[in-house]
Short mmCIF file of C-alpha atoms and ligand atoms in Angstrom, two decimals:
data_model
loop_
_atom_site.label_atom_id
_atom_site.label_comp_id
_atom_site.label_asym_id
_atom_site.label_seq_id
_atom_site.Cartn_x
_atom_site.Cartn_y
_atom_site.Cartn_z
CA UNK Q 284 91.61 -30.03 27.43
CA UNK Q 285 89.41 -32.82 27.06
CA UNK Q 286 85.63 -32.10 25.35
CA UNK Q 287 82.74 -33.19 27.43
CA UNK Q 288 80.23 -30.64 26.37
CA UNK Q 289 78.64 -28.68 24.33
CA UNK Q 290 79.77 -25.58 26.67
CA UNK Q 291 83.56 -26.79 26.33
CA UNK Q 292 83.07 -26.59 22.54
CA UNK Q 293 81.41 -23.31 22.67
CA UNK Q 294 84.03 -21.91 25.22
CA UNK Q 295 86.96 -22.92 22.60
CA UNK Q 296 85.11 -21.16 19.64
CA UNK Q 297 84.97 -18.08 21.33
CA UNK Q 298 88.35 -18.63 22.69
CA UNK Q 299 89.79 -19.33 19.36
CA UNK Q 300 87.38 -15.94 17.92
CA UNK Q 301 89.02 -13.90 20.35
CA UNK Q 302 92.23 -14.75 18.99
CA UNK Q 303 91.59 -14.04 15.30
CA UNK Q 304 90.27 -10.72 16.14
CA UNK Q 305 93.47 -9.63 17.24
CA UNK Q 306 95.61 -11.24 14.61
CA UNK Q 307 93.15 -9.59 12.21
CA UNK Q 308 93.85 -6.39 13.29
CA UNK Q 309 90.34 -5.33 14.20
CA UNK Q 310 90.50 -5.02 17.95
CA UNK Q 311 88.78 -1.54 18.60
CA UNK Q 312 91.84 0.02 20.66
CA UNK Q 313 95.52 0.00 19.51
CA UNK Q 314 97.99 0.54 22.67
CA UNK Q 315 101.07 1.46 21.61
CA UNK Q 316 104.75 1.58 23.74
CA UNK Q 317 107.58 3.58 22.52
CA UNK Q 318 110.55 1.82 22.83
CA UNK Q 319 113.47 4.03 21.71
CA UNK Q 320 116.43 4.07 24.02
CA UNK Q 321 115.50 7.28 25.88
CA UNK Q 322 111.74 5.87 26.38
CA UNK Q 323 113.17 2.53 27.77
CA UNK Q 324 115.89 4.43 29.82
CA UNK Q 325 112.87 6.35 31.25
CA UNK Q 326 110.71 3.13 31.88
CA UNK Q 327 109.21 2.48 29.31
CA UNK Q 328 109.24 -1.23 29.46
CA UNK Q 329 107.99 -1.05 33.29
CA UNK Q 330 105.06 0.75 31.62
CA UNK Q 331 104.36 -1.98 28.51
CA UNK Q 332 104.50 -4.80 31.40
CA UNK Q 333 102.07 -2.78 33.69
CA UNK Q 334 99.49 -2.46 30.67
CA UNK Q 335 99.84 -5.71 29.47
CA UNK Q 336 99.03 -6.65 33.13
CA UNK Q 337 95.86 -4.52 33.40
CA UNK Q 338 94.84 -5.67 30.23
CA UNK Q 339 94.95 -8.99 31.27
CA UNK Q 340 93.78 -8.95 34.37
CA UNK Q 341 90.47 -6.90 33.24
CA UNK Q 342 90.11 -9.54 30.57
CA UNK Q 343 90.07 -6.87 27.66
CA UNK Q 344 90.16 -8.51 24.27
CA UNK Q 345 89.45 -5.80 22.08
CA UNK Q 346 92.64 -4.08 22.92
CA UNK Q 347 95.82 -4.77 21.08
CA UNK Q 348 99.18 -3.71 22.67
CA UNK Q 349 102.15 -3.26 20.69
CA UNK Q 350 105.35 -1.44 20.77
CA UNK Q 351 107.10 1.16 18.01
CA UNK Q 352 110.82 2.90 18.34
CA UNK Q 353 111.49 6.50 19.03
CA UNK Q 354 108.77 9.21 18.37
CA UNK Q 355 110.77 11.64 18.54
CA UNK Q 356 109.65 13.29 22.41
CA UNK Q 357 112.53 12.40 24.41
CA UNK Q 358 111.57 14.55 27.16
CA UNK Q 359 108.07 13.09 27.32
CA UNK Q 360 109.42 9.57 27.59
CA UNK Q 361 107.80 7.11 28.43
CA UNK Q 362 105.01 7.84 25.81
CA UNK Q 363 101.86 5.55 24.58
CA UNK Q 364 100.04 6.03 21.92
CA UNK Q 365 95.92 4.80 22.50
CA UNK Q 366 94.44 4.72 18.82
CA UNK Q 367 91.02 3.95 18.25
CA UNK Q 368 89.65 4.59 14.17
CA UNK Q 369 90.85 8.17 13.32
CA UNK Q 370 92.00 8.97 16.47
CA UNK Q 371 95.16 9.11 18.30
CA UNK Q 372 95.90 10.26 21.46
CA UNK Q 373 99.57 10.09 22.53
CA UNK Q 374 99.94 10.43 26.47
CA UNK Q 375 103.65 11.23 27.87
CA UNK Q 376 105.75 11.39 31.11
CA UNK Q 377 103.61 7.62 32.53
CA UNK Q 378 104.67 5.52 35.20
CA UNK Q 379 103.12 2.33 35.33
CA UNK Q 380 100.41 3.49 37.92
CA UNK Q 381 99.05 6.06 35.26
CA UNK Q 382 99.22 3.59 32.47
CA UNK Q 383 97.29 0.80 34.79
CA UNK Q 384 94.92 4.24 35.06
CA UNK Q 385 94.63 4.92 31.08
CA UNK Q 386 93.79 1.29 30.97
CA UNK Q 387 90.99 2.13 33.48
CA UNK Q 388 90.07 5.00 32.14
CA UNK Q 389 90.31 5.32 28.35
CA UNK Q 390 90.08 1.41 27.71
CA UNK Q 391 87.49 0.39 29.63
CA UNK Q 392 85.22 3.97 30.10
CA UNK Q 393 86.03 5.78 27.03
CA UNK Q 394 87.41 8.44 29.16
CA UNK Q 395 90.46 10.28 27.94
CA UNK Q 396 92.73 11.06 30.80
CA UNK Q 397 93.49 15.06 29.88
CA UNK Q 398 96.15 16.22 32.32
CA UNK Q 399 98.46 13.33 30.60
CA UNK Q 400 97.81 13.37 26.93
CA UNK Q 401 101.09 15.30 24.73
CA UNK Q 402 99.30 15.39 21.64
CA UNK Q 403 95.71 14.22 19.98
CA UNK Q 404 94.99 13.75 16.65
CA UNK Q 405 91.85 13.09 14.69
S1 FES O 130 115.77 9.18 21.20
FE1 FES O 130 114.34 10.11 22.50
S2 FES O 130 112.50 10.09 21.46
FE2 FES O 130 113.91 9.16 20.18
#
């Protein structure tokens, strides 16, 4: 991209800003996939993608999404963790139409979504 103004320099600050925060580990929500072999069996990776998607497409950058193994829940499968500071809420049984909703919901209101979360801790 070729510099022409002070607005293009100010636009690639904040682009590269953006980045760091994330690399630095301080984004304010940690998303995270389970991705043992029951979780992807049960969709799991459908369910990363849709986030990912959401994420994206709502422009969110101070959300981090990552993926772990096995948690040990096969029957909740597939199963994200949403961690913000102390707190952990772990929501099972998605489809990537709730997850776009947790996005929605939890992300972007604040709103834990209830009738999906397995487990909370604080
Ligand atoms: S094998 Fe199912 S949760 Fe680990």
């Amino acid at each position: 991209m070729k510099i022409t103004s002070i607005e293009d320099l100010k636009r690639i600050k904040e682009e590269a800003q953006k980045r760091a925060f994330l690399r630095e580990g301080k984004a304010e929500y940690k998303v995270t996939v389970h991705m043992g072999t029951c979780g992807i069996a049960a969709g799991a990776r459908q369910v990363m993608a849709a986030i990912l998607d959401e994420v994206a497409k709502r422009n969110l950058t101070n959300v981090l999404v990552t993926q772990a193994g096995c948690i040990g829940l096969c029957d909740r499968e597939p199963i994200v963790s949403v961690e913000k500071g102390t707190e952990r809420v772990l929501y099972g049984d998605l489809t990537p139409e709730k997850a776009r909703q947790i996005v929605a919901s939890h992300l972007v209101n604040g709103q834990i979504v209830g009738e999906w979360v397995v487990h909370t801790e604080r």
